[in-house]
Tab-separated table of C-alpha atoms and ligand atoms in Angstrom:
chain	number	residue	atom	x	y	z
A	19	MET	CA	0.000	0.000	0.000
A	20	THR	CA	1.298	3.472	-0.793
A	21	LEU	CA	0.184	6.912	0.236
A	22	THR	CA	0.864	9.946	-1.917
A	23	PHE	CA	0.447	13.349	-0.378
A	24	LEU	CA	-1.336	15.433	-3.016
A	25	GLY	CA	-1.554	18.503	-0.822
A	26	THR	CA	-0.172	19.423	2.602
A	27	GLY	CA	-1.342	23.005	3.001
A	28	THR	CA	-3.896	24.568	5.269
A	29	SER	CA	-7.203	25.925	3.968
A	30	GLY	CA	-5.659	28.895	2.142
A	31	GLY	CA	-2.684	26.965	0.758
A	32	VAL	CA	0.964	28.051	0.707
A	33	PRO	CA	1.957	30.522	-0.698
A	34	ALA	CA	-0.851	32.402	1.004
A	35	LEU	CA	-2.568	34.824	-1.338
A	36	GLY	CA	-1.087	38.288	-0.886
A	37	CYS	CA	1.667	37.169	1.497
A	38	GLN	CA	5.215	38.303	0.833
A	39	CYS	CA	6.951	36.353	3.619
A	40	GLU	CA	10.105	34.414	2.750
A	41	VAL	CA	8.312	31.049	2.881
A	42	CYS	CA	5.612	32.219	0.470
A	43	ARG	CA	8.343	33.561	-1.842
A	44	SER	CA	10.463	30.380	-1.569
A	45	LYS	CA	11.470	28.667	-4.825
A	46	ASN	CA	11.711	25.262	-3.127
A	47	PRO	CA	8.798	23.096	-4.385
A	48	LYS	CA	8.547	21.628	-0.858
A	49	ASP	CA	7.451	25.050	0.355
A	50	LYS	CA	4.478	25.089	-2.017
A	51	ARG	CA	1.540	23.461	-0.343
A	52	LEU	CA	-1.767	22.817	-2.106
A	53	ARG	CA	-4.883	22.154	-0.075
A	54	SER	CA	-4.698	18.852	1.827
A	55	ALA	CA	-5.562	15.635	0.033
A	56	ALA	CA	-3.951	12.231	-0.380
A	57	LEU	CA	-4.128	9.154	-2.582
A	58	LEU	CA	-4.045	5.692	-1.078
A	59	GLU	CA	-3.207	2.841	-3.441
A	60	SER	CA	-3.128	-0.897	-2.982
A	61	GLY	CA	-2.984	-3.340	-5.884
A	62	ASN	CA	-5.624	-2.061	-8.282
A	63	THR	CA	-7.487	-0.044	-5.667
A	64	ARG	CA	-7.123	3.729	-5.589
A	65	VAL	CA	-8.792	5.802	-2.932
A	66	LEU	CA	-8.721	9.552	-2.664
A	67	ILE	CA	-8.781	11.143	0.788
A	68	ASP	CA	-10.512	14.529	0.521
A	69	CYS	CA	-11.099	16.482	-2.654
A	70	GLY	CA	-10.365	20.160	-2.190
A	71	PRO	CA	-10.211	23.069	-4.626
A	72	ASP	CA	-6.755	22.073	-5.950
A	73	ILE	CA	-7.717	18.528	-6.938
A	74	ARG	CA	-7.597	19.126	-10.698
A	75	GLN	CA	-4.000	20.278	-10.496
A	76	GLN	CA	-3.144	17.496	-8.039
A	77	LEU	CA	-4.511	14.699	-10.218
A	78	MET	CA	-3.181	16.089	-13.494
A	79	PRO	CA	0.334	14.554	-13.218
A	80	LEU	CA	-0.986	11.117	-12.157
A	81	PRO	CA	-1.959	8.262	-14.498
A	82	PHE	CA	-5.601	8.630	-15.531
A	83	LYS	CA	-7.106	5.512	-13.977
A	84	PRO	CA	-10.320	4.781	-12.055
A	85	ILE	CA	-10.731	6.163	-8.550
A	86	ASP	CA	-12.530	3.532	-6.524
A	87	GLY	CA	-13.678	5.806	-3.740
A	88	VAL	CA	-13.371	9.220	-2.183
A	89	LEU	CA	-13.139	9.356	1.598
A	90	VAL	CA	-14.284	12.722	2.885
A	91	THR	CA	-13.167	13.909	6.314
A	92	HIS	CA	-15.633	16.821	6.556
A	93	ILE	CA	-17.607	19.407	4.617
A	94	HIS	CA	-15.194	22.347	4.811
A	95	TYR	CA	-14.440	23.885	1.433
A	96	ASP	CA	-10.729	23.006	1.487
A	97	HIS	CA	-11.733	19.310	1.656
A	98	VAL	CA	-14.673	19.079	-0.759
A	99	ALA	CA	-14.575	21.962	-3.233
A	100	GLY	CA	-12.975	19.882	-5.998
A	101	MET	CA	-15.690	17.239	-6.144
A	102	ASP	CA	-17.098	18.544	-9.446
A	103	ASP	CA	-13.632	18.311	-11.005
A	104	LEU	CA	-13.778	14.513	-10.693
A	105	ARG	CA	-16.226	14.565	-13.634
A	106	PRO	CA	-13.745	13.099	-16.154
A	107	PHE	CA	-13.441	9.968	-13.979
A	108	CYS	CA	-17.105	9.187	-14.681
A	109	VAL	CA	-15.911	7.552	-17.915
A	110	PHE	CA	-15.012	4.663	-15.611
A	111	GLY	CA	-18.399	4.697	-13.843
A	112	ASP	CA	-20.062	6.486	-10.934
A	113	ILE	CA	-17.833	8.030	-8.307
A	114	HIS	CA	-18.368	6.583	-4.853
A	115	VAL	CA	-18.082	9.154	-2.111
A	116	TYR	CA	-17.913	8.096	1.544
A	117	ALA	CA	-18.807	10.618	4.218
A	118	ASN	CA	-20.549	10.903	7.569
A	119	LYS	CA	-24.199	11.953	7.757
A	120	ALA	CA	-23.468	15.675	8.213
A	121	THR	CA	-21.031	15.777	5.304
A	122	GLU	CA	-23.397	13.826	3.082
A	123	HIS	CA	-26.118	16.328	3.880
A	124	GLY	CA	-23.722	19.192	3.201
A	125	LEU	CA	-22.712	17.797	-0.189
A	126	ARG	CA	-26.327	17.444	-1.292
A	127	HIS	CA	-26.871	21.030	-0.239
A	128	THR	CA	-23.770	22.527	-1.886
A	129	MET	CA	-24.060	20.498	-5.118
A	130	PRO	CA	-27.822	20.065	-5.536
A	131	TYR	CA	-27.509	19.680	-9.316
A	132	CYS	CA	-25.637	16.382	-8.786
A	133	PHE	CA	-28.489	14.822	-6.861
A	134	THR	CA	-31.646	15.551	-8.826
A	135	GLU	CA	-33.890	12.833	-10.231
A	136	GLU	CA	-32.902	13.633	-13.784
A	137	LEU	CA	-29.300	14.688	-14.000
A	138	TYR	CA	-28.316	17.589	-16.214
A	139	PRO	CA	-26.109	16.060	-18.930
A	140	GLY	CA	-22.433	16.167	-18.053
A	141	VAL	CA	-22.679	16.630	-14.296
A	142	PRO	CA	-20.518	14.310	-12.207
A	143	ARG	CA	-22.328	11.150	-11.179
A	144	LEU	CA	-21.633	10.979	-7.462
A	145	GLU	CA	-22.896	8.115	-5.378
A	146	LEU	CA	-22.946	9.058	-1.718
A	147	HIS	CA	-22.379	6.444	0.965
A	148	VAL	CA	-23.044	7.394	4.573
A	149	ILE	CA	-20.414	5.937	6.869
A	150	ALA	CA	-20.109	6.118	10.631
A	151	PRO	CA	-17.296	5.871	13.156
A	152	HIS	CA	-16.253	2.340	14.123
A	153	ARG	CA	-18.171	0.719	11.260
A	154	SER	CA	-15.621	-0.584	8.836
A	155	PHE	CA	-16.273	-1.008	5.131
A	156	ALA	CA	-14.334	-2.172	2.117
A	157	ILE	CA	-13.308	-0.423	-1.069
A	158	GLY	CA	-11.637	-2.943	-3.386
A	159	ASP	CA	-8.660	-4.423	-1.498
A	160	LEU	CA	-8.861	-1.895	1.314
A	161	GLU	CA	-10.674	-2.323	4.617
A	162	ILE	CA	-11.369	1.109	6.043
A	163	MET	CA	-12.212	1.944	9.645
A	164	PRO	CA	-13.587	5.447	10.205
A	165	ILE	CA	-12.784	7.090	13.517
A	166	GLN	CA	-14.208	10.299	14.933
A	167	VAL	CA	-12.102	13.309	15.855
A	168	MET	CA	-13.177	16.778	16.925
A	169	HIS	CA	-12.541	19.856	14.779
A	170	ASP	CA	-13.413	22.361	17.503
A	171	ARG	CA	-17.036	21.271	18.153
A	172	LEU	CA	-17.542	19.610	14.781
A	173	PRO	CA	-17.255	15.815	14.792
A	174	ILE	CA	-15.350	14.786	11.669
A	175	LEU	CA	-13.800	11.579	10.358
A	176	GLY	CA	-10.313	10.155	10.331
A	177	PHE	CA	-9.531	6.864	8.596
A	178	ARG	CA	-7.567	3.812	9.601
A	179	VAL	CA	-6.443	1.296	6.993
A	180	GLY	CA	-4.329	-1.561	8.319
A	181	ASN	CA	-1.624	-0.064	10.518
A	182	PHE	CA	-1.933	3.314	8.883
A	183	ALA	CA	-4.166	6.183	9.998
A	184	TYR	CA	-4.960	9.523	8.375
A	185	ILE	CA	-6.298	12.306	10.558
A	186	THR	CA	-6.626	15.914	9.526
A	187	ASP	CA	-8.305	18.997	10.996
A	188	MET	CA	-8.305	17.530	14.490
A	189	LYS	CA	-8.145	19.564	17.663
A	190	THR	CA	-9.171	16.963	20.216
A	191	ILE	CA	-10.246	13.338	20.323
A	192	GLY	CA	-12.470	11.333	22.647
A	193	GLU	CA	-11.065	8.484	24.714
A	194	THR	CA	-13.471	6.106	22.938
A	195	GLU	CA	-11.425	6.497	19.762
A	196	MET	CA	-8.073	5.479	21.215
A	197	PRO	CA	-8.630	1.691	20.997
A	198	TYR	CA	-9.193	2.130	17.252
A	199	LEU	CA	-5.737	3.631	16.915
A	200	GLU	CA	-3.984	0.880	18.813
A	201	GLY	CA	-1.166	-0.623	16.776
A	202	VAL	CA	-1.014	2.208	14.230
A	203	ASP	CA	2.589	2.516	13.102
A	204	THR	CA	2.302	5.184	10.421
A	205	LEU	CA	0.228	8.206	11.245
A	206	VAL	CA	-0.710	11.294	9.257
A	207	LEU	CA	-1.779	14.187	11.454
A	208	ASN	CA	-2.610	17.831	11.018
A	209	ALA	CA	-0.206	20.372	12.530
A	210	LEU	CA	-1.100	23.954	11.715
A	211	ARG	CA	1.906	25.955	12.950
A	212	TRP	CA	4.326	26.099	15.879
A	213	GLU	CA	2.659	28.657	18.123
A	214	ARG	CA	-0.512	30.658	18.735
A	215	GLU	CA	-3.261	28.350	19.913
A	216	HIS	CA	-5.967	27.651	17.311
A	217	HIS	CA	-9.552	26.765	18.240
A	218	SER	CA	-9.957	23.940	15.720
A	219	HIS	CA	-6.479	22.714	14.743
A	220	MET	CA	-3.598	21.169	16.662
A	221	LEU	CA	-0.293	22.982	16.721
A	222	VAL	CA	2.943	21.028	16.198
A	223	GLY	CA	3.438	20.440	19.941
A	224	GLU	CA	-0.089	19.109	20.405
A	225	ALA	CA	0.302	16.848	17.363
A	226	ILE	CA	3.587	15.422	18.685
A	227	GLU	CA	1.993	14.757	22.042
A	228	PHE	CA	-0.962	12.992	20.453
A	229	ALA	CA	1.220	10.915	18.093
A	230	ARG	CA	3.215	9.744	21.122
A	231	ARG	CA	0.003	8.621	22.819
A	232	VAL	CA	-0.823	6.592	19.717
A	233	GLY	CA	2.734	5.253	19.699
A	234	ALA	CA	3.247	5.498	15.939
A	235	GLU	CA	6.755	4.835	14.629
A	236	SER	CA	6.462	7.432	11.871
A	237	THR	CA	4.280	10.489	11.900
A	238	TYR	CA	3.826	12.800	8.930
A	239	PHE	CA	2.340	16.243	9.414
A	240	THR	CA	-0.045	17.860	6.961
A	241	HIS	CA	-2.406	20.885	6.723
A	242	MET	CA	0.363	23.402	7.509
A	243	THR	CA	0.441	27.182	7.183
A	244	HIS	CA	3.426	29.207	5.933
A	245	GLU	CA	4.227	29.869	9.602
A	246	ILE	CA	5.780	26.384	9.779
A	247	GLY	CA	8.771	27.967	8.010
A	248	PHE	CA	10.931	26.558	5.222
A	249	HIS	CA	10.237	22.834	4.862
A	250	ASP	CA	13.856	21.710	5.263
A	251	ASP	CA	14.549	23.918	8.300
A	252	ALA	CA	11.261	22.994	9.935
A	253	ASN	CA	11.916	19.262	9.523
A	254	ARG	CA	15.253	19.559	11.314
A	255	GLN	CA	13.438	20.902	14.370
A	256	LEU	CA	11.265	17.802	14.773
A	257	PRO	CA	12.103	14.845	17.005
A	258	VAL	CA	13.067	11.462	15.496
A	259	GLY	CA	10.080	9.720	13.897
A	260	PHE	CA	8.340	12.948	12.873
A	261	GLN	CA	8.387	14.862	9.635
A	262	PHE	CA	6.469	17.496	7.789
A	263	ALA	CA	5.075	15.939	4.623
A	264	TYR	CA	5.297	17.837	1.347
A	265	ASP	CA	3.231	17.769	-1.827
A	266	GLY	CA	4.173	14.737	-3.914
A	267	LEU	CA	5.740	12.771	-1.054
A	268	LYS	CA	5.097	9.038	-1.489
A	269	VAL	CA	5.214	6.740	1.527
A	270	ASN	CA	5.247	2.943	1.349
A	271	LEU	CA	3.003	1.518	4.020
B	20	LIG	ZN1	-9.011	21.891	6.497
B	21	LIG	ZN1	3.639	33.788	3.839
B	22	LIG	ZN1	-11.830	22.006	8.473
């Protein structure tokens, strides 16, 4: 199984529009962060995790092959705004989208034209599947276990597949979720920036603390702002077993 980070930026992406800081002006491709998304592949199964506004650009360099499912963490724009851009993949059949009840409701509301009785020709054919925490389901070769994390007061989903878990936009987590993370050795976690508390996202310190509770061997951070600093410098400041992911990074799981 492999994971490709398609985007590792926070909701506004890096460079941030209008920002002239040295990170936003950096020429290093690792300092350019599209909105967070990832591709999980195993055998012939390809699953997209989140589908934000940069998805067209993120999928463009990849082989054009079927996407067997889209796992959606939550309804925020930076995680769902690219759904319509999956249209070309309908040549392979309907697109199966997996989301919790609130996100499913949100998608029907934001893209009503995709869910009418008679579809306008050319709209993406999205098939929504409501999933719930702790109820596993399969997509092709992959067995997926949704877990619930809190994004401020909004319950959202993280996903465990084998000994890998992907969690973004988390601030806190209930104790009931911890057993579902037992034995995870590779963890993806959101880490917004180093300092200045945020109401709905973990900072680097909080993310390190949480990853240590899980006991993962390798933790990759995603959903970063420009305040993380230059990728290479920032990575050197992390303890062993932790790294900031970057767009295009491929990890064998
Ligand atoms: Zn987000
Ligand atoms: Zn900046
Ligand atoms: Zn969010």
